[in-house]
Tab-separated table of C-alpha atoms in Angstrom:
chain	number	residue	atom	x	y	z
T	1	HIS	CA	22.441	-194.082	5.369
T	2	CYS	CA	19.485	-195.272	3.397
T	3	PRO	CA	18.487	-193.493	0.206
T	4	VAL	CA	15.516	-191.186	0.513
T	5	ALA	CA	13.439	-189.440	-2.104
T	6	LEU	CA	11.253	-186.512	-1.168
T	7	PHE	CA	8.543	-185.194	-3.428
T	8	ALA	CA	6.705	-181.957	-2.811
T	9	VAL	CA	4.308	-179.635	-4.515
T	10	PHE	CA	4.959	-176.027	-3.597
T	11	ASP	CA	1.790	-174.466	-4.895
T	12	GLY	CA	2.760	-170.831	-4.521
T	13	HIS	CA	0.070	-169.510	-2.203
T	14	GLY	CA	2.708	-166.960	-1.249
T	15	GLY	CA	3.527	-166.275	-4.887
T	16	PRO	CA	6.087	-167.854	-7.174
T	17	GLN	CA	8.927	-166.543	-5.003
T	18	ALA	CA	7.609	-168.603	-2.068
T	19	SER	CA	7.542	-171.764	-4.163
T	20	GLN	CA	11.054	-171.161	-5.454
T	21	PHE	CA	12.323	-170.436	-1.935
T	22	CYS	CA	10.918	-173.762	-0.693
T	23	HIS	CA	12.476	-175.563	-3.650
T	24	ASP	CA	15.845	-173.947	-3.009
T	25	HIS	CA	16.032	-174.324	0.790
T	26	PHE	CA	13.949	-177.267	2.028
T	27	VAL	CA	16.607	-179.972	1.735
T	28	ARG	CA	19.279	-177.736	3.302
T	29	LEU	CA	17.101	-176.975	6.309
T	30	LEU	CA	15.942	-180.571	6.761
T	31	SER	CA	19.505	-181.876	6.508
T	32	ALA	CA	20.734	-179.322	9.039
T	33	ARG	CA	18.614	-180.755	11.857
T	34	GLU	CA	20.853	-182.764	14.188
T	35	SER	CA	17.914	-184.894	15.263
T	36	MET	CA	17.281	-185.636	11.591
T	37	LEU	CA	20.819	-186.840	11.125
T	38	ALA	CA	20.428	-189.117	14.154
T	39	ALA	CA	17.101	-190.579	13.029
T	40	ALA	CA	17.825	-194.164	12.072
T	41	ASP	CA	14.284	-194.956	11.002
T	42	LEU	CA	13.030	-192.542	8.365
T	43	THR	CA	9.500	-193.869	8.797
T	44	SER	CA	9.506	-192.917	12.454
T	45	GLU	CA	7.616	-190.206	14.298
T	46	SER	CA	10.970	-188.443	14.630
T	47	PHE	CA	11.283	-188.122	10.866
T	48	ARG	CA	7.717	-186.795	10.558
T	49	LYS	CA	8.376	-184.248	13.306
T	50	ASN	CA	11.615	-183.116	11.647
T	51	VAL	CA	9.805	-182.528	8.350
T	52	GLU	CA	7.091	-180.577	10.166
T	53	LEU	CA	9.660	-178.419	11.980
T	54	THR	CA	11.521	-177.823	8.735
T	55	PHE	CA	8.396	-176.330	7.170
T	56	GLY	CA	8.244	-173.977	10.161
T	57	ASP	CA	11.877	-173.039	9.555
T	58	LEU	CA	11.147	-172.414	5.867
T	59	ASP	CA	8.224	-170.177	6.752
T	60	ALA	CA	10.302	-168.149	9.207
T	61	GLU	CA	13.217	-167.731	6.778
T	62	PHE	CA	10.939	-166.764	3.896
T	63	LEU	CA	9.033	-164.230	5.987
T	64	SER	CA	12.309	-162.738	7.197
T	65	MET	CA	13.646	-162.482	3.635
T	66	ALA	CA	10.388	-160.997	2.341
T	67	THR	CA	10.282	-158.454	5.184
T	68	ASP	CA	13.890	-157.433	4.510
T	69	GLU	CA	13.127	-156.979	0.818
T	70	LEU	CA	10.071	-154.841	1.599
T	71	LEU	CA	12.102	-152.675	3.965
T	72	ASP	CA	14.757	-152.185	1.278
T	73	GLN	CA	12.221	-150.725	-1.166
């Protein structure tokens, strides 16, 4: 494995909870992708696609959590 550093700015368009959610869950979701684990070249199109898909996963999980919290009120 080669060392990787990811830097992100989660600007909170969805509020501070959205930014915190991204901070707390992005690495877990990115690391969970099997294709990510198999990507030998982190500069490849595969890596870029995995990051893109992870943001989709984050969005879906956050929306699900937010919907559940609204329903609980």
